[in-house]
Amino acid sequence: MERTIIKKLLEWKNSPYRKPLILKGVRQVGKTWVLKEFGRRYYENTAYFNFDENEEYRQFFESTKDVDRILQNLMLVSGQKILPEKTLIIFDEIQDCPKVINAMKYFCENAPQYHIACAGSLLGIALAKPSSFPVGKVNFMQMDPMTFTEFLLANGDGNLVSYLEALDVLEPLPDAFFNPLYEKLKMYYVSGGMPESVLMWTQERDVEAMRQALSDIVGAYERDFAKHPNTSEFPKISMIWKSIPSQLSRENKKFIYKMVKEGARAREYEDALQWLVDARMVYKVYRSTAPGLPVSAYDDLSAFKIYLVDVGLLRTLSMLSPAAFGEGNRLFTEFKGALTENYVLQALVPQFEAMPRYWSQNNPPYEVDFLIQRENDIFPIEVKAEKNTTARSLKKYKEHFDDKVKLRIRFSLDNLRMDGDLLNIPLFMADHTDRLIGIALDQLSSLT
């Protein structure tokens, strides 16, 4: 399967400022596979070391900080050759190996000629711990589940991908492209972007194997909860995780602790929730009080929404049968459009540096699903899970912040078009949001 992160890895390889790389991402997102594939394509050989399978490797980092000695020991014990510039060294499952993480400082300072990539699940947790971390001595890269674009490529639909990537005008897509993309997006809602479930669908066309793969991943995540250093947090993490579908099924999707457990208070559960955020299993989207920079300065820390890292995992956790795939628009509208919001957020996160926010007001109630920062502008986004949509909340937002609104964006099942300063993006083009905003802004500036 083709993963777009390989392009970023190639930029890292060729950078004159390259440092040891730490590749972060949730369990089963394909980190090990992509590093090995990258090594196969662009290096003479790959030297792979797994610190979970071979715990004895850790001793080499505990007994010395001499990089040459560490590499010599690893070569001797594994029988793998390691050459400067020509070998990709992969250190896998390093989340429980602080000495290995710390050693990256010495590789960076004393042996920059070696190309090292580290990976591990729950690395976000490990890096959040106060330990001796090599600040400024490593490069970070985040690996997320497969995007809809990557899903299309895996499904043999490279022609549709090429068509979407070549679009440079904001006009409706012909039905010959729109209709198959709409149908394939429904399948993506079912499979999500976890490589194993995508493989089971795109290669095997086996819905039951795909469903089982997702159930197994959810089970693996739930076993990871027990790895919290404070065992008393385990049931709290589990309760928050299981409450997410019901949190998102409400009209107002603001996270409410009392839906986790009757009488639950924020101070009892916020550490457990932060564990899930650090593990990147969930995204925390704060309510913003106004579209200003820096965006964090306008966060209402008491109000936020929680989404899952992957739409397929949300469908699985919600126990929504894949059979809904055949029921018209049901997948898009189920749970008050929660799957659709989760999908759009999943597409936005890799494209923009800052985590999206949302905006809302009470009496009367209005909510703009997401605010994104692109360069020095904030753009409001409304997500609709159907056709023939109105944009009430986007209108209200513009009334409040008219001088700061260059462009409003709506995702829906309507076709691609511009209505004044409102850009309608079909849901299946969410991966192209950044590029489409650029085209829309150019179009608007040419009219003034």
Coordinates of C-alpha atoms in Angstrom, one line a residue:
M1 CA 0.0 0.0 0.0
E2 CA 1.3 3.5 -0.8
R3 CA 1.7 5.8 2.1
T4 CA 2.2 9.5 1.5
I5 CA 4.5 9.8 4.6
I6 CA 7.2 8.1 2.5
K7 CA 7.7 11.5 0.7
K8 CA 8.3 13.2 4.1
L9 CA 10.7 10.4 5.1
L10 CA 12.6 11.0 1.9
E11 CA 12.9 14.7 2.7
W12 CA 14.2 13.8 6.1
K13 CA 16.8 11.5 4.5
N14 CA 18.0 14.2 2.1
S15 CA 18.0 17.1 4.6
P16 CA 21.4 18.6 5.5
Y17 CA 19.9 19.2 9.0
R18 CA 18.8 15.6 9.5
K19 CA 18.7 14.3 13.1
P20 CA 17.6 10.9 14.5
L21 CA 13.9 10.6 13.7
I22 CA 11.2 9.7 16.2
L23 CA 8.1 8.4 14.3
K24 CA 5.0 8.7 16.5
G25 CA 1.6 7.1 15.9
V26 CA -1.0 4.9 17.5
R27 CA -0.7 1.1 17.6
Q28 CA -1.4 -0.7 14.3
V29 CA -1.1 2.5 12.2
G30 CA 1.7 1.0 10.1
K31 CA 4.9 2.7 11.5
T32 CA 7.1 -0.4 11.4
W33 CA 5.9 -1.4 7.9
V34 CA 6.5 2.1 6.5
L35 CA 10.0 2.4 7.9
K36 CA 11.0 -1.0 6.6
E37 CA 9.5 -0.2 3.2
F38 CA 11.3 3.2 3.2
G39 CA 14.6 1.4 4.0
R40 CA 14.0 -1.1 1.2
R41 CA 13.4 1.6 -1.4
Y42 CA 16.1 4.1 -0.5
Y43 CA 18.9 2.4 1.4
E44 CA 21.4 -0.4 0.6
N45 CA 20.2 -2.3 3.6
T46 CA 18.1 -1.9 6.8
A47 CA 19.2 -2.9 10.3
Y48 CA 16.1 -3.5 12.4
F49 CA 16.1 -3.8 16.2
N50 CA 12.9 -4.5 18.2
F51 CA 13.3 -3.7 21.9
D52 CA 10.1 -5.4 22.9
E53 CA 11.0 -8.7 21.3
N54 CA 14.7 -8.5 22.3
E55 CA 14.9 -6.8 25.6
E56 CA 18.6 -7.7 25.9
Y57 CA 19.4 -5.0 23.3
R58 CA 18.5 -2.4 25.9
Q59 CA 21.7 -3.3 27.9
F60 CA 23.9 -1.9 25.2
F61 CA 22.5 1.5 25.9
E62 CA 22.6 1.2 29.7
S63 CA 26.3 0.3 29.9
T64 CA 27.7 3.0 27.6
K65 CA 27.0 6.3 25.8
D66 CA 29.7 5.6 23.2
V67 CA 27.8 5.4 19.9
D68 CA 30.4 3.3 18.0
R69 CA 30.4 0.8 20.8
I70 CA 26.6 0.6 20.9
L71 CA 26.5 0.0 17.1
Q72 CA 29.3 -2.6 17.3
N73 CA 27.4 -4.5 19.9
L74 CA 24.2 -4.4 17.9
M75 CA 26.0 -5.6 14.8
L76 CA 27.6 -8.4 16.6
V77 CA 24.5 -9.7 18.3
S78 CA 22.2 -9.3 15.3
G79 CA 24.6 -10.2 12.4
Q80 CA 23.4 -7.1 10.6
K81 CA 25.8 -4.7 8.9
I82 CA 25.5 -0.9 9.6
L83 CA 27.1 1.5 7.2
P84 CA 27.1 5.3 7.5
E85 CA 24.7 7.0 5.0
K86 CA 23.9 3.6 3.4
T87 CA 22.0 1.7 6.2
L88 CA 18.7 2.7 7.7
I89 CA 18.8 1.8 11.4
I90 CA 15.3 1.2 12.9
F91 CA 14.8 1.1 16.6
D92 CA 11.3 -0.2 17.2
E93 CA 9.1 -0.4 20.3
I94 CA 11.3 2.1 22.2
Q95 CA 8.4 3.5 24.3
D96 CA 9.7 1.7 27.5
C97 CA 13.4 2.4 26.8
P98 CA 14.3 5.8 28.1
K99 CA 18.0 5.1 27.7
V100 CA 17.5 4.4 24.0
I101 CA 15.5 7.6 23.6
N102 CA 18.2 9.6 25.5
A103 CA 21.0 8.0 23.3
M104 CA 19.6 9.9 20.3
K105 CA 21.4 13.0 21.7
Y106 CA 24.8 11.2 21.3
F107 CA 23.9 9.9 17.8
C108 CA 23.0 13.4 16.8
E109 CA 26.1 15.1 18.3
N110 CA 28.8 12.4 17.7
A111 CA 27.6 10.3 14.7
P112 CA 25.3 12.3 12.4
Q113 CA 26.4 10.2 9.5
Y114 CA 24.2 7.3 10.7
H115 CA 20.5 7.4 9.7
I116 CA 18.3 6.4 12.6
A117 CA 14.5 6.1 12.8
C118 CA 12.8 5.2 16.1
A119 CA 9.2 4.1 16.4
G120 CA 6.9 2.8 19.1
S121 CA 3.2 2.8 20.2
L122 CA 2.4 5.0 23.1
L123 CA 5.5 7.1 22.4
G124 CA 3.4 10.2 23.1
I125 CA 3.0 8.8 26.7
A126 CA 6.7 8.1 27.0
L127 CA 7.7 11.5 25.7
A128 CA 5.2 13.3 28.1
K129 CA 7.1 11.8 31.1
P130 CA 9.6 14.0 32.8
S131 CA 12.8 12.1 31.9
S132 CA 16.1 13.0 30.3
F133 CA 14.9 13.8 26.8
P134 CA 17.2 14.8 24.0
V135 CA 15.6 18.2 23.4
G136 CA 16.6 19.7 20.0
K137 CA 18.5 16.5 19.1
V138 CA 15.7 14.6 17.2
N139 CA 13.3 15.2 14.4
F140 CA 9.7 14.3 15.0
M141 CA 7.2 12.9 12.5
Q142 CA 3.5 12.0 13.2
M143 CA 2.0 9.1 11.4
D144 CA -1.8 9.0 11.2
P145 CA -4.3 6.4 9.9
M146 CA -4.6 6.1 6.1
T147 CA -6.4 9.0 4.5
F148 CA -9.2 8.6 2.1
T149 CA -6.7 9.3 -0.7
E150 CA -4.5 6.5 0.5
F151 CA -7.6 4.2 0.8
L152 CA -8.4 5.0 -2.9
L153 CA -4.8 4.1 -4.0
A154 CA -5.0 0.8 -2.0
N155 CA -8.3 0.1 -3.6
G156 CA -6.9 0.5 -7.1
D157 CA -8.5 3.8 -7.8
G158 CA -5.4 5.8 -8.8
N159 CA -7.4 7.3 -11.6
L160 CA -9.8 9.0 -9.2
V161 CA -6.9 10.2 -7.1
S162 CA -5.2 11.7 -10.2
Y163 CA -8.4 13.4 -11.2
L164 CA -8.9 15.0 -7.7
E165 CA -5.3 16.1 -7.5
A166 CA -5.5 17.8 -10.9
L167 CA -8.6 19.8 -10.1
D168 CA -7.7 23.5 -10.1
V169 CA -11.1 25.2 -10.6
L170 CA -14.0 25.3 -8.2
E171 CA -16.8 23.9 -10.3
P172 CA -19.1 20.8 -9.9
L173 CA -17.6 17.4 -10.6
P174 CA -19.2 15.3 -13.3
D175 CA -21.4 12.5 -12.0
A176 CA -19.0 10.0 -13.6
F177 CA -16.5 11.0 -10.9
F178 CA -18.8 12.3 -8.1
N179 CA -20.9 9.1 -7.7
P180 CA -18.1 6.5 -7.4
L181 CA -16.3 8.8 -5.0
Y182 CA -19.4 9.1 -2.9
E183 CA -19.8 5.3 -2.8
K184 CA -16.2 4.7 -2.0
L185 CA -16.3 7.2 0.9
K186 CA -19.1 5.1 2.5
M187 CA -16.7 2.1 2.4
Y188 CA -14.0 4.2 4.0
Y189 CA -16.4 5.1 6.9
V190 CA -16.8 1.3 7.4
S191 CA -13.1 0.3 7.1
G192 CA -11.5 3.5 8.4
G193 CA -7.8 4.1 7.8
M194 CA -6.1 1.4 9.9
P195 CA -3.9 -0.5 7.3
E196 CA -5.0 -4.0 8.3
S197 CA -8.7 -3.3 7.9
V198 CA -8.0 -1.4 4.6
L199 CA -6.1 -4.5 3.4
M200 CA -8.9 -6.9 4.3
W201 CA -11.3 -4.8 2.2
T202 CA -9.2 -3.7 -0.7
Q203 CA -7.3 -7.0 -1.3
E204 CA -9.7 -9.6 0.1
R205 CA -13.1 -7.9 -0.1
D206 CA -13.8 -9.7 3.2
V207 CA -16.1 -7.6 5.3
E208 CA -16.0 -10.1 8.2
A209 CA -12.1 -10.1 8.3
M210 CA -12.2 -6.3 8.2
R211 CA -14.6 -6.2 11.1
Q212 CA -12.5 -8.6 13.0
A213 CA -9.3 -6.6 12.4
L214 CA -10.9 -3.5 13.7
S215 CA -12.3 -5.3 16.8
D216 CA -8.8 -6.7 17.5
I217 CA -7.3 -3.2 17.3
V218 CA -9.9 -1.8 19.7
G219 CA -9.1 -4.7 22.0
A220 CA -5.3 -4.0 21.7
Y221 CA -6.0 -0.3 22.6
E222 CA -8.0 -1.3 25.6
R223 CA -5.2 -3.6 26.8
D224 CA -2.8 -0.6 26.5
F225 CA -4.9 1.3 29.1
A226 CA -3.4 -1.0 31.7
K227 CA 0.0 0.5 30.9
H228 CA -0.8 3.7 32.8
P229 CA 1.7 4.0 35.6
N230 CA -1.1 4.6 38.1
T231 CA -3.2 1.5 37.9
S232 CA -6.2 3.4 39.6
E233 CA -6.5 5.4 36.3
F234 CA -7.1 2.3 34.2
P235 CA -10.9 2.0 34.8
K236 CA -11.3 5.8 34.3
I237 CA -9.5 5.7 30.9
S238 CA -11.6 2.7 29.9
M239 CA -14.9 4.5 30.9
I240 CA -13.9 7.7 29.0
W241 CA -13.0 5.6 25.9
K242 CA -16.3 3.7 26.0
S243 CA -18.3 6.9 26.5
I244 CA -17.1 8.6 23.3
P245 CA -19.9 7.3 21.0
S246 CA -22.6 8.5 23.3
Q247 CA -20.8 11.8 23.8
L248 CA -20.8 12.3 20.0
S249 CA -24.3 11.1 19.5
R250 CA -25.8 14.2 21.1
E251 CA -26.8 17.4 19.2
N252 CA -24.3 19.4 21.4
K253 CA -21.2 17.3 21.2
K254 CA -19.4 19.1 24.1
F255 CA -17.7 16.5 26.3
I256 CA -19.6 16.0 29.6
Y257 CA -17.9 14.1 32.4
K258 CA -21.2 13.0 33.9
M259 CA -21.8 10.9 30.8
V260 CA -18.7 8.9 31.7
K261 CA -20.1 8.1 35.1
E262 CA -22.9 9.6 37.2
G263 CA -21.5 12.3 39.5
A264 CA -18.0 12.2 37.7
R265 CA -16.0 15.4 38.1
A266 CA -13.4 16.9 35.8
R267 CA -10.6 16.8 38.4
E268 CA -11.1 13.0 38.9
Y269 CA -11.0 12.2 35.2
E270 CA -8.8 14.8 33.5
D271 CA -5.6 12.8 34.0
A272 CA -7.2 9.7 32.4
L273 CA -8.4 11.8 29.5
Q274 CA -5.0 13.4 29.0
W275 CA -3.5 9.9 28.8
L276 CA -5.8 9.2 25.8
V277 CA -4.8 12.5 24.2
D278 CA -1.1 11.9 24.8
A279 CA -1.4 8.4 23.3
R280 CA -3.1 10.1 20.3
M281 CA -6.0 7.7 20.5
V282 CA -8.3 10.7 20.8
Y283 CA -8.3 14.3 19.5
K284 CA -9.3 17.0 22.0
V285 CA -10.9 20.0 20.2
Y286 CA -11.3 23.1 22.4
R287 CA -14.0 25.6 22.1
S288 CA -12.6 28.9 20.9
T289 CA -14.1 32.2 22.1
A290 CA -13.0 34.2 19.0
P291 CA -10.9 33.8 15.8
G292 CA -7.6 35.3 17.1
L293 CA -3.9 34.4 17.1
P294 CA -2.4 32.5 18.7
V295 CA -5.4 30.3 18.7
S296 CA -4.5 28.8 22.1
A297 CA -5.0 32.2 23.7
Y298 CA -8.7 32.0 22.9
D299 CA -9.4 28.5 24.1
D300 CA -12.2 28.0 26.6
L301 CA -10.5 25.3 28.6
S302 CA -13.7 24.2 30.2
A303 CA -15.4 23.3 26.9
F304 CA -14.1 20.7 24.4
K305 CA -15.1 17.9 22.1
I306 CA -13.5 14.5 21.9
Y307 CA -13.1 12.5 18.7
L308 CA -11.4 9.2 17.9
V309 CA -8.2 8.9 15.9
D310 CA -10.0 6.9 13.2
V311 CA -13.5 6.9 11.8
G312 CA -13.5 3.1 11.4
L313 CA -12.6 2.6 15.0
L314 CA -15.4 5.0 16.0
R315 CA -17.9 2.9 13.9
T316 CA -16.5 -0.2 15.6
L317 CA -16.7 1.2 19.1
S318 CA -20.3 2.4 18.3
M319 CA -21.2 -1.1 17.3
L320 CA -22.7 0.1 14.0
S321 CA -22.8 -2.8 11.6
P322 CA -21.0 -2.5 8.3
A323 CA -24.4 -3.4 6.8
A324 CA -25.3 0.3 7.1
F325 CA -23.0 0.8 4.1
G326 CA -25.9 -0.2 1.8
E327 CA -28.6 2.0 3.5
G328 CA -28.4 5.2 1.4
N329 CA -26.9 8.1 3.4
R330 CA -27.3 6.4 6.8
L331 CA -23.5 6.1 7.5
F332 CA -23.2 9.9 7.0
T333 CA -26.1 10.9 9.2
E334 CA -25.8 8.3 12.0
F335 CA -25.2 9.6 15.5
K336 CA -26.1 13.1 14.5
G337 CA -23.4 13.0 11.8
A338 CA -20.7 12.1 14.3
L339 CA -19.0 9.7 11.9
T340 CA -18.9 12.5 9.3
E341 CA -17.4 15.1 11.8
N342 CA -14.8 12.5 12.9
Y343 CA -13.9 11.8 9.3
V344 CA -13.5 15.5 8.5
L345 CA -11.4 16.2 11.6
Q346 CA -9.2 13.1 10.7
A347 CA -8.6 14.7 7.2
L348 CA -7.9 18.2 8.6
V349 CA -5.4 17.2 11.3
P350 CA -2.5 16.2 8.9
Q351 CA -3.0 19.3 6.8
F352 CA -2.8 22.1 9.4
E353 CA -0.2 22.6 12.1
A354 CA -2.6 23.7 14.9
M355 CA -5.2 21.3 16.2
P356 CA -8.6 22.6 14.9
R357 CA -11.0 24.3 17.4
Y358 CA -14.7 24.9 17.3
W359 CA -17.0 27.9 18.1
S360 CA -20.4 28.0 19.7
Q361 CA -22.9 30.3 21.4
N362 CA -26.0 29.7 23.5
N363 CA -29.4 31.4 23.4
P364 CA -30.0 30.9 20.6
P365 CA -27.7 27.9 20.0
Y366 CA -25.2 28.1 17.1
E367 CA -22.2 26.0 16.6
V368 CA -19.4 26.0 13.9
D369 CA -18.0 22.5 13.9
F370 CA -14.3 23.5 13.4
L371 CA -12.0 26.5 13.1
I372 CA -8.7 25.9 11.3
Q373 CA -5.7 28.1 11.2
R374 CA -4.1 28.4 7.8
E375 CA -1.0 30.6 7.8
N376 CA -2.3 33.7 9.7
D377 CA -6.0 33.3 9.0
I378 CA -8.7 31.5 10.8
F379 CA -11.4 29.7 8.7
P380 CA -14.8 28.5 10.0
I381 CA -15.9 25.1 8.9
E382 CA -19.4 23.5 9.0
V383 CA -19.9 19.8 8.5
K384 CA -23.1 18.6 7.0
A385 CA -23.9 14.9 6.5
E386 CA -26.4 15.4 3.7
K387 CA -27.3 17.4 0.6
N388 CA -29.3 20.7 0.2
T389 CA -27.8 22.2 3.3
T390 CA -28.1 25.6 4.9
A391 CA -25.3 27.3 6.7
R392 CA -27.1 29.0 9.7
S393 CA -24.1 28.8 12.1
L394 CA -21.7 30.0 9.4
K395 CA -24.0 33.0 8.8
K396 CA -24.1 33.8 12.6
Y397 CA -20.3 33.4 12.9
K398 CA -19.9 35.9 10.0
E399 CA -22.2 38.4 11.8
H400 CA -20.0 38.2 14.9
F401 CA -16.6 38.3 13.2
D402 CA -17.3 39.8 9.8
D403 CA -13.9 41.6 9.5
K404 CA -12.0 38.3 10.2
V405 CA -13.8 36.1 7.7
K406 CA -12.1 35.8 4.4
L407 CA -13.8 32.6 3.5
R408 CA -16.3 30.2 5.0
I409 CA -16.1 26.4 4.3
R410 CA -18.9 23.8 4.3
F411 CA -18.4 20.1 3.9
S412 CA -21.5 18.2 2.6
L413 CA -22.7 15.8 0.0
D414 CA -23.3 18.7 -2.3
N415 CA -21.0 19.2 -5.2
L416 CA -17.9 21.4 -5.3
R417 CA -18.7 25.1 -5.8
M418 CA -18.3 28.7 -4.5
D419 CA -21.4 30.7 -3.3
G420 CA -19.9 34.2 -2.7
D421 CA -17.5 33.7 0.2
L422 CA -18.8 30.2 1.0
L423 CA -16.8 27.2 -0.4
N424 CA -18.7 24.0 -0.6
I425 CA -16.4 21.0 -0.5
P426 CA -17.8 17.5 -1.2
L427 CA -16.9 15.2 1.8
F428 CA -14.8 13.0 -0.3
M429 CA -12.4 15.9 -1.1
A430 CA -11.6 16.7 2.6
D431 CA -8.0 15.6 2.0
H432 CA -7.7 18.6 -0.4
T433 CA -8.9 21.3 2.0
D434 CA -5.7 23.2 2.2
R435 CA -5.3 23.4 -1.6
L436 CA -8.9 24.2 -2.3
I437 CA -8.8 27.1 0.2
G438 CA -5.8 28.4 -1.7
I439 CA -7.7 28.3 -5.0
A440 CA -10.8 29.9 -3.4
L441 CA -8.7 32.8 -1.9
D442 CA -7.1 33.4 -5.3
Q443 CA -10.5 33.4 -6.9
L444 CA -11.9 35.9 -4.4
S445 CA -8.9 38.2 -4.6
S446 CA -9.2 38.3 -8.4
L447 CA -12.8 39.6 -8.0
T448 CA -11.8 42.5 -5.8

